[in-house]
Short mmCIF file of C-alpha atoms in Angstrom, two decimals:
data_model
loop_
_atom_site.label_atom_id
_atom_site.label_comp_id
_atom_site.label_asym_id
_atom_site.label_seq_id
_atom_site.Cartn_x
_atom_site.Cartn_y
_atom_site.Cartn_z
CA UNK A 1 10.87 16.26 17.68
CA UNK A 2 14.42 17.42 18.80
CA UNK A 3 15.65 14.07 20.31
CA UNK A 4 14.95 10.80 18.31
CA UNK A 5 14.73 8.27 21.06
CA UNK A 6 13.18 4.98 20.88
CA UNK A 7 10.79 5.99 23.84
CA UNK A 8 10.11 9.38 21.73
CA UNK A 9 9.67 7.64 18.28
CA UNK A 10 7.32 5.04 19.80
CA UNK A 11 4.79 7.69 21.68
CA UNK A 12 4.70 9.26 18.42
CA UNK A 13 4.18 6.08 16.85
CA UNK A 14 1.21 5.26 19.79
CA UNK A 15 -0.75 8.62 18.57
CA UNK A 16 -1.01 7.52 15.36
CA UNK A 17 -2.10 4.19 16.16
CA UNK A 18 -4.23 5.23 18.68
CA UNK A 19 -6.27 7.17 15.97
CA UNK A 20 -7.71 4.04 14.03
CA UNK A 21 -9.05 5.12 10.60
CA UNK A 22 -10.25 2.46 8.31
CA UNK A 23 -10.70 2.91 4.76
CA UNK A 24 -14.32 3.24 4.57
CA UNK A 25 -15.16 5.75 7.45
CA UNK A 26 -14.34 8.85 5.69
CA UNK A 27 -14.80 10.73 9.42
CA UNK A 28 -12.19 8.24 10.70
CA UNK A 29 -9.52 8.96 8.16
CA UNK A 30 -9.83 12.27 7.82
CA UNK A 31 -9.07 12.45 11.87
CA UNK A 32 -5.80 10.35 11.31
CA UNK A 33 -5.50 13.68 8.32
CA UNK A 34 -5.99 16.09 11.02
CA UNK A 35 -3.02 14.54 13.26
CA UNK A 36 -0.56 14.30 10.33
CA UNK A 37 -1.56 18.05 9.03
CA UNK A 38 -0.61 19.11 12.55
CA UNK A 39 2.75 17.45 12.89
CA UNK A 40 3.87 18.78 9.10
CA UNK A 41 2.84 21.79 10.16
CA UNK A 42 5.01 21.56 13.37
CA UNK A 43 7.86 20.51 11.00
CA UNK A 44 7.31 23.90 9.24
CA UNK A 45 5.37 22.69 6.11
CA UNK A 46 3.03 24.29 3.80
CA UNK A 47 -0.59 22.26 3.98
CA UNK A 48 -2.38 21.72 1.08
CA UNK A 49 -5.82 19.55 1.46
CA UNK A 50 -8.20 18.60 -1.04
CA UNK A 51 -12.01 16.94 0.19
CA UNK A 52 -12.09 13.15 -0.24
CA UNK A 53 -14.22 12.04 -3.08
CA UNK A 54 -16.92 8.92 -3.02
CA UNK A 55 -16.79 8.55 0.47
CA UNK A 56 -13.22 8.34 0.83
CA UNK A 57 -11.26 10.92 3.11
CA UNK A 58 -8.72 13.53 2.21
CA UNK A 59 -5.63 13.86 0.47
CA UNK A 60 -3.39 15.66 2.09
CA UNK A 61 0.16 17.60 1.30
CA UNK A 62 2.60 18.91 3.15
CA UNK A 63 5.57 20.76 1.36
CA UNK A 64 9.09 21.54 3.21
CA UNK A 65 11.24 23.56 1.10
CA UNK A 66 14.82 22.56 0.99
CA UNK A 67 18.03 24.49 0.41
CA UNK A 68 18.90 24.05 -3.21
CA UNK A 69 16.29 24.94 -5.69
CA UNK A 70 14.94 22.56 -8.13
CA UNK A 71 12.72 19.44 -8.20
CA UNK A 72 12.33 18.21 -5.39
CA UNK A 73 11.31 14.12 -3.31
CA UNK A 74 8.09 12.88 -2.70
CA UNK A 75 7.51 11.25 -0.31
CA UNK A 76 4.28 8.49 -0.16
CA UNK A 77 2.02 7.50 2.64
CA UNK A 78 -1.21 6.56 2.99
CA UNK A 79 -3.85 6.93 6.40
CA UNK A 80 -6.03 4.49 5.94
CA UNK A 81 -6.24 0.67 7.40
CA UNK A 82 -7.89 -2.14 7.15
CA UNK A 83 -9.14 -3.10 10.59
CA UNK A 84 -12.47 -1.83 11.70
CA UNK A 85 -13.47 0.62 14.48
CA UNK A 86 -13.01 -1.32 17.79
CA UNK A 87 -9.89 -3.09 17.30
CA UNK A 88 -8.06 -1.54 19.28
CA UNK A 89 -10.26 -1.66 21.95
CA UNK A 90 -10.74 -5.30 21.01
CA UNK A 91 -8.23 -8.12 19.50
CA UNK A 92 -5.45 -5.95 19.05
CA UNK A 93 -4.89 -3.39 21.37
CA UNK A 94 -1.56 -1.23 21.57
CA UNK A 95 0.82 -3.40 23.68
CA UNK A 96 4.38 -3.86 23.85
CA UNK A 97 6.23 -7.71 23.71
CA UNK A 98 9.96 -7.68 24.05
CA UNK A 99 10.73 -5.69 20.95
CA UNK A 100 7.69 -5.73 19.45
CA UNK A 101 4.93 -3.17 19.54
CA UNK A 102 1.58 -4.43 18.43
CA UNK A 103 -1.51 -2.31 16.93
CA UNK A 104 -3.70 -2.12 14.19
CA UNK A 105 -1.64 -0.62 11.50
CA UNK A 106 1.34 0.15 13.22
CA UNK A 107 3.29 -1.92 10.30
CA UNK A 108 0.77 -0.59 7.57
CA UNK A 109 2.02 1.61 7.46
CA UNK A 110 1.37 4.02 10.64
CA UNK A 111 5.00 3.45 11.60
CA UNK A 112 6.34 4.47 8.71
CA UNK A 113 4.46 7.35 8.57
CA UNK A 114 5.43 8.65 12.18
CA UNK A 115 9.09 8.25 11.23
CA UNK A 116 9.29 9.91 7.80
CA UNK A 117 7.41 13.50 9.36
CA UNK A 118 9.29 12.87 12.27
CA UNK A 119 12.19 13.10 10.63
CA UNK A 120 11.37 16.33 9.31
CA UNK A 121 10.01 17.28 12.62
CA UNK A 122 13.60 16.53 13.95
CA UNK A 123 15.30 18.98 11.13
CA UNK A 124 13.01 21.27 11.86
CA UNK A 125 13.73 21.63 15.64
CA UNK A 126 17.41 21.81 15.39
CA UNK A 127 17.46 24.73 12.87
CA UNK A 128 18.02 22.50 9.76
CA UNK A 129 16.02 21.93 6.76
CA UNK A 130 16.04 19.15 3.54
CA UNK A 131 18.89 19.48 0.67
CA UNK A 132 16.02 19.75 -1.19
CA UNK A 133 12.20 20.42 -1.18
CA UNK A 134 10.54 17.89 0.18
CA UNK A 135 6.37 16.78 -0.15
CA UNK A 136 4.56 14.68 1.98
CA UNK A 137 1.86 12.94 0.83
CA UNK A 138 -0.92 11.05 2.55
CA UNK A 139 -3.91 9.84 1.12
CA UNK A 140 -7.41 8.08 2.55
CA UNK A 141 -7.48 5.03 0.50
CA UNK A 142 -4.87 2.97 -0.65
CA UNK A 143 -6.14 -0.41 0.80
CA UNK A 144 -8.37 -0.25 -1.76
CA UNK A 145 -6.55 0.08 -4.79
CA UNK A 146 -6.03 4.19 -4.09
CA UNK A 147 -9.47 4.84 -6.93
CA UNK A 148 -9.43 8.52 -5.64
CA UNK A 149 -5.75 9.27 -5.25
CA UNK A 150 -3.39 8.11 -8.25
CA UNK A 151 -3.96 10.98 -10.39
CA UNK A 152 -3.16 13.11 -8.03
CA UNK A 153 -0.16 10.75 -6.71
CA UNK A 154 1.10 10.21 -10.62
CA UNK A 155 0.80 13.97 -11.46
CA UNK A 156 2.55 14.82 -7.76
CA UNK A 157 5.62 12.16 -8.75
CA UNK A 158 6.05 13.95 -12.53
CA UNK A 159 6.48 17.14 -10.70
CA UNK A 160 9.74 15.73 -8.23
CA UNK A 161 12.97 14.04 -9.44
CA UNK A 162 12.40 11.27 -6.40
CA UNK A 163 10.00 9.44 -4.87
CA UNK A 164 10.56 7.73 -1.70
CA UNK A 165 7.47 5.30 0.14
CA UNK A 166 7.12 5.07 3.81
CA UNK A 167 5.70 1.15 3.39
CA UNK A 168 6.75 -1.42 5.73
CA UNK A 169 10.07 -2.86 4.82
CA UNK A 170 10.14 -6.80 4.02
CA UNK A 171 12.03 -9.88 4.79
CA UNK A 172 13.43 -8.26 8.25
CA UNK A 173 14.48 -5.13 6.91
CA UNK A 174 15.02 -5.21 3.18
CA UNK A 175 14.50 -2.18 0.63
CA UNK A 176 12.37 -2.74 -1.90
CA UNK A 177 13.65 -1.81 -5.15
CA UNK A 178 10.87 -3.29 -8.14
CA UNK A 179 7.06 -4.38 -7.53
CA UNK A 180 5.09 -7.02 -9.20
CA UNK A 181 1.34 -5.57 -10.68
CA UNK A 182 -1.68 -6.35 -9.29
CA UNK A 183 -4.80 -6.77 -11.40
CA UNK A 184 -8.14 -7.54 -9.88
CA UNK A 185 -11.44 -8.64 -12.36
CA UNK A 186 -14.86 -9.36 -11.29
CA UNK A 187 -16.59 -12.51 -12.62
CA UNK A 188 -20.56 -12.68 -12.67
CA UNK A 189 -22.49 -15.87 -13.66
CA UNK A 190 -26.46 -15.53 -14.39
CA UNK A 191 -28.25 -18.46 -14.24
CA UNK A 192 -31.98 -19.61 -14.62
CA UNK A 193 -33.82 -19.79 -10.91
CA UNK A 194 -36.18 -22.24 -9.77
CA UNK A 195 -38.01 -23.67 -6.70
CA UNK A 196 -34.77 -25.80 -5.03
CA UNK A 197 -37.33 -28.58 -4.34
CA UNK A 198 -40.37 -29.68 -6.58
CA UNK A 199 -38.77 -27.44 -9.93
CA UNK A 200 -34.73 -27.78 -9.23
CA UNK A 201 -34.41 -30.07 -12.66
CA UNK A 202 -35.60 -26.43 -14.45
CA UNK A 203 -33.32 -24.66 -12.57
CA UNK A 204 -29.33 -23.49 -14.14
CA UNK A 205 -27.08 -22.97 -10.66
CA UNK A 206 -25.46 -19.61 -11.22
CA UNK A 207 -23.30 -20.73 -8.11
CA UNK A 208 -22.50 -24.11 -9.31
CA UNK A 209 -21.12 -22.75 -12.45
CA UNK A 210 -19.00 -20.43 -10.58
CA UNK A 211 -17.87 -23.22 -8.32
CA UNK A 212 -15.96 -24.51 -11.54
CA UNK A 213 -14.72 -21.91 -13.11
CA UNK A 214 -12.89 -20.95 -9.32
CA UNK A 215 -11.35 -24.22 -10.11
CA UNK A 216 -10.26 -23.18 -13.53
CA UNK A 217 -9.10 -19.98 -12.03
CA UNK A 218 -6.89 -20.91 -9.28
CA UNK A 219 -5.28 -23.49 -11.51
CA UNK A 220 -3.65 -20.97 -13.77
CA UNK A 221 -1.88 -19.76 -10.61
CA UNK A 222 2.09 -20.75 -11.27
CA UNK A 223 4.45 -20.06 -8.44
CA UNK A 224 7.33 -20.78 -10.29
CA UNK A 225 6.34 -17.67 -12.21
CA UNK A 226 5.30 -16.20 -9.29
CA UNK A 227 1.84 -15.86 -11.42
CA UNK A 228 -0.94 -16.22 -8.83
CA UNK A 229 -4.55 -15.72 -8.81
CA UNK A 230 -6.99 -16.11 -5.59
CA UNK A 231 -10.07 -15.97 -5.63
CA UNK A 232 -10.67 -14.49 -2.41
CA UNK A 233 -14.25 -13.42 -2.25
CA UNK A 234 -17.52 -14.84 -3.71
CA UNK A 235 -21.47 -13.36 -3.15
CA UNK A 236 -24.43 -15.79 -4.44
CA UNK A 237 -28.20 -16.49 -4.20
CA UNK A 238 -30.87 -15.23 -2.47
CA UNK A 239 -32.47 -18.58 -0.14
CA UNK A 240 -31.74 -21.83 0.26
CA UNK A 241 -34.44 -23.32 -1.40
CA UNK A 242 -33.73 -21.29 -4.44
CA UNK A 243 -31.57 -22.65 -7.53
CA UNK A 244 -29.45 -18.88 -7.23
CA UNK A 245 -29.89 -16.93 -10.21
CA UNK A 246 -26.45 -15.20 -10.12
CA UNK A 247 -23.23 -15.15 -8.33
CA UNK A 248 -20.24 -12.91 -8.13
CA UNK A 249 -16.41 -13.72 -7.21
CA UNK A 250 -13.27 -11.22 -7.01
CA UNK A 251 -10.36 -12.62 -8.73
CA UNK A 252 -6.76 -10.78 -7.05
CA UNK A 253 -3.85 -11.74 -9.50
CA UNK A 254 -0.55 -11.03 -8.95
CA UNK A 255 1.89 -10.12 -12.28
CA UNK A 256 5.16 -9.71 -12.24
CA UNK A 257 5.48 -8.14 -15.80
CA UNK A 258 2.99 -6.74 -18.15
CA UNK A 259 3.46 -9.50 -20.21
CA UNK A 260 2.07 -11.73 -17.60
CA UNK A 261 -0.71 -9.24 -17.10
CA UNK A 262 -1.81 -9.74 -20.97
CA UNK A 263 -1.72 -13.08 -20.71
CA UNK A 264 -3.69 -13.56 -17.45
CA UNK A 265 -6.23 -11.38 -18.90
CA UNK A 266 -6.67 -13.24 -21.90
CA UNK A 267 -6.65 -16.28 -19.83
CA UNK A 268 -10.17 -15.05 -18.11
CA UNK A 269 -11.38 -13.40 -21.19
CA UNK A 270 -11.19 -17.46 -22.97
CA UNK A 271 -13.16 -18.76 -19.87
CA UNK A 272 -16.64 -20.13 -21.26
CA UNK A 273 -19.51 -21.21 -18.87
CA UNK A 274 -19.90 -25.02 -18.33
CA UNK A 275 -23.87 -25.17 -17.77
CA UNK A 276 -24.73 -23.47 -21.61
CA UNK A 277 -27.80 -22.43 -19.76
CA UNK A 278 -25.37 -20.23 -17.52
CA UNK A 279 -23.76 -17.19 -19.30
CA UNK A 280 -20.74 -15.44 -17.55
CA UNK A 281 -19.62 -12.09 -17.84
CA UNK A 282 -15.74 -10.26 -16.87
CA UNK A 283 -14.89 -6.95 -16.21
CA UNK A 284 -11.27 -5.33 -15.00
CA UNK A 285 -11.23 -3.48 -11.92
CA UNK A 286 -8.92 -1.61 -10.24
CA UNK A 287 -4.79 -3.10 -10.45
CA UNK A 288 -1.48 -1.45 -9.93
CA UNK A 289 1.28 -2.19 -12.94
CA UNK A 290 4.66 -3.32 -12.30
CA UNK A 291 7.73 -1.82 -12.28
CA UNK A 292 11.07 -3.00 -12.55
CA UNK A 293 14.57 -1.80 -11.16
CA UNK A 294 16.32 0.77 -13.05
CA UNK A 295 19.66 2.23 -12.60
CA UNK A 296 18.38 4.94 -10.62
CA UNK A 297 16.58 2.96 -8.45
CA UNK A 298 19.83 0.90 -7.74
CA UNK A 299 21.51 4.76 -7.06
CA UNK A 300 19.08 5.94 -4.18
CA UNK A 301 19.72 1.67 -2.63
CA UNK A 302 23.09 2.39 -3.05
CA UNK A 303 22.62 5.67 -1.33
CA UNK A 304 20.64 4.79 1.37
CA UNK A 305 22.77 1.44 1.67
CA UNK A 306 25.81 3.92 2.29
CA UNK A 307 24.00 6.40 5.01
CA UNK A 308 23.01 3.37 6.80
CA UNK A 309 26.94 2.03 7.10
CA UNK A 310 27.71 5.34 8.07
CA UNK A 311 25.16 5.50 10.42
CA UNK A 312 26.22 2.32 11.86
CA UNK A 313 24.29 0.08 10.72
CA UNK A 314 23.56 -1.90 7.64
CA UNK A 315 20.10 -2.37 5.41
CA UNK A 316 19.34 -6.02 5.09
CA UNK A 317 18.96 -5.91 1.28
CA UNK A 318 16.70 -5.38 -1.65
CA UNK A 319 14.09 -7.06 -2.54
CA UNK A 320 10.98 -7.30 -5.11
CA UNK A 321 7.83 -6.95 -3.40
CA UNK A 322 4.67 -8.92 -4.37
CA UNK A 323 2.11 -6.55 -2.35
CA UNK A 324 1.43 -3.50 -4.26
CA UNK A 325 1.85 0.33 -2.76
CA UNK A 326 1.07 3.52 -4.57
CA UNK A 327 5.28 3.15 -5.58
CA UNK A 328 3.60 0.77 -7.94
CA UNK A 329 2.38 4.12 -10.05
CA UNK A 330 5.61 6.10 -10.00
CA UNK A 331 7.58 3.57 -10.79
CA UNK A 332 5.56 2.52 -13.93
CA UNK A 333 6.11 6.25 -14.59
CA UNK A 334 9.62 6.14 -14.77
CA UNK A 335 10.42 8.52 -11.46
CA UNK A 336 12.92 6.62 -9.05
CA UNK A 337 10.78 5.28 -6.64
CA UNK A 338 12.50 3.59 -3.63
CA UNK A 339 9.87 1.91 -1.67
CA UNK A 340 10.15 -0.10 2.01
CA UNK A 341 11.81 2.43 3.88
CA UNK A 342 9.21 1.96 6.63
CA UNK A 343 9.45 0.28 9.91
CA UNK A 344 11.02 -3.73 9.89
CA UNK A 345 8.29 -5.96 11.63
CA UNK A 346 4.96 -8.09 10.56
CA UNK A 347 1.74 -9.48 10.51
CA UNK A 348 -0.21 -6.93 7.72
CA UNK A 349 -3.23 -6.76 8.00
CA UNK A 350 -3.77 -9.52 10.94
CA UNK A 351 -3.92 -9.41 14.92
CA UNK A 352 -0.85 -9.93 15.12
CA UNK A 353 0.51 -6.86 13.49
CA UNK A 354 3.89 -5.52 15.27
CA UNK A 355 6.70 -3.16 14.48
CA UNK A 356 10.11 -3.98 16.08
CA UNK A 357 11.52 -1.45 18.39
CA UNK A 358 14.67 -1.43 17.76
CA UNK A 359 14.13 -0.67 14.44
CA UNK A 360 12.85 2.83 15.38
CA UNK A 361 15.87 5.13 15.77
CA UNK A 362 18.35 3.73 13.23
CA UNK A 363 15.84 4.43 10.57
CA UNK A 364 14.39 7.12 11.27
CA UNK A 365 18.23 8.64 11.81
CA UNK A 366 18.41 7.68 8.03
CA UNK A 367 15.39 9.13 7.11
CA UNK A 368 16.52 12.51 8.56
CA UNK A 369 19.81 11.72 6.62
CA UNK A 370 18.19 11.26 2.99
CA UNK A 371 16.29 14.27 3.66
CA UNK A 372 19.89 16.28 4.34
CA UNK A 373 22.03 14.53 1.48
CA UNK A 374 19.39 13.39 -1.62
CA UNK A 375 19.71 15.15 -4.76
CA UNK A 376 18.91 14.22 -8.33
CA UNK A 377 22.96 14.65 -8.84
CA UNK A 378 23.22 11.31 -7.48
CA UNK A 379 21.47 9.49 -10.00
CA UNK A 380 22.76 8.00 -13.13
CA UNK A 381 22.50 9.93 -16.51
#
């Protein structure tokens, strides 16, 4: 991509959208794989793929090498969304508002994507390459908590001095420097069934019970701590006129710091069943730990604060996200992650998802920037 125009950036921008590739159609992601393995290819990288695991697509690298030897950036991306086959052809089709473009993932994180390979695409086609080797990394299932990917995303970010994430940036434009964790756990309640008319005295509700402890769940939410735990989906019974045996709920909790993740999993691990003729059972599943700003993290802001002035524009700040990312991993490694550095917009994950277009060519510009000027040099110690 030799000119970076905001009519350029957003038809690249369109072909990714237009390919949609939710998480669980393994055929669907690993199409979206095909288009990015094409343009890193075009931007003169070296493709490595490995075949998805568990139904989930394929992870995908592309590696640029840069002038000066040594270890290298990562950068993070992932090709999977959460809206289903159809809706583009349905409630959200690609459409353009103003200075908003609308389409199912183009904030998640599609836009982000096109902009960090473009980038690359754009040194490529005027002769230049990255200070310093550069990966690309895209993998097939991040919505979900990335199950087949963070080995190979934690082993990828050991191996590079920097890791930068293509996520949406928040808050109108902000840079996001620390993430809270993310812990999910799955609650089960067995109870004793029975006919729901003539026999529902001998019956022990395995919903009912998990009615209350929902209750007792969302109450240790604490916003002031910016502690918070949703239940946010729940699968019970069998009939109506059946007292339900057993019932099963998702708990999503947000922690800031691992101390809050000790002590919200010791919260659920004291819960006891109301009904004694109920028993209820916890286990973890999948979470992302925090991380926290470092001085390194606060070099590449600085950095990237700096390209942008002389670029001619300025970032709109930093900020700790809530949402998790697959920065969450790296930076609980200890590599400086900076994360955000996607396209400024809204609407994750809803109908009314939108990138703004004027957001396009300034960062993109300092994409292809932090490719020609980021070095480990730059960071403290």
């Amino acid at each position: 991509m030799e000119s970076l125009t905001t009519e350029a950036l957003l038809a690249a921008v369109r072909l990714w959208v237009g390919i949609e590739s939710p998480t669980q159609d393994r055929a669907a992601v690993n199409r979206m794989a095909d288009h990015a393995e094409a343009l890193l290819r075009g931007a003169g990288a070296v493709i490595e793929r490995y075949p998805g695991r568990e139904g989930f697509g394929d992870i995908l690298l592309g590696r640029v090498a840069g002038h000066e030897p040594g270890q290298g950036l990562l950068v993070l991306g992932h090709l999977d969304t959460v809206h289903p086959i159809g809706t583009l052809a349905g409630p959200l089709p690609f459409h353009i508002s103003g200075d908003r473009a609308y389409g199912p993932g183009i904030y998640d994180m599609k836009g982000g994507n096109a902009m960090a390979v473009a980038a690359l695409a754009h040194l490529a086609a005027t002769g230049r390459r990255p200070l310093r080797d550069v990966t690309v990394m895209m993998i097939p299932d991040e919505e979900v908590g990335s199950p087949t990917s963070r080995a190979m995303i934690e082993a990828e970010a050991l191996r590079h001095a920097i890791v930068l994430v293509a996520e949406p940036s928040g808050e109108g434009g902000r840079l996001t420097v620390a993430r809270h964790g993310i812990a999910r756990y799955h609650l089960r309640t067995t109870g004793v069934p029975s006919h729901a008319g003539a026999y529902h005295a001998k019956g022990r509700s395995a919903i009912r019970e998990m009615a209350r402890q929902v209750l007792a769940i969302e109450a240790m939410t604490d916003h002031a701590r910016n502690v918070t735990l949703n239940v946010g989906t729940i699968v019970g019974g069998t009939h109506e006129n059946m007292v339900p045996l057993s019932c099963e709920a998702c708990v999503y909790c947000l922690v800031p710091t691992p101390e809050d993740a000790r002590a919200v999993r010791e919260a659920l691990a004291a819960l006891v069943p109301h009904d004694p003729g109920v028993t209820l059972g916890m286990r973890a599943g999948l979470g992302r730990p925090s991380y926290r700003k470092s001085a390194a993290i606060q070099a590449l802001y600085d950095h990237a604060a700096s390209l942008a002035r002389e670029l001619g524009f300025e970032v709109a700040g930093e900020r700790v996200a809530g949402g998790g990312s697959d920065g969450n991993f790296t930076g609980a490694l200890g590599v400086p992650t900076l994360d955000g550095l996607g396209v400024i917009g809204d609407g994750p994950h809803t109908h009314e998802e939108h990138l703004l277009l004027s957001c396009l060519v300034p960062r993109t510009r300092l994409w292809v920037r932090r490719y020609e000027t980021l070095t480990p040099a730059l960071l403290p110690g």
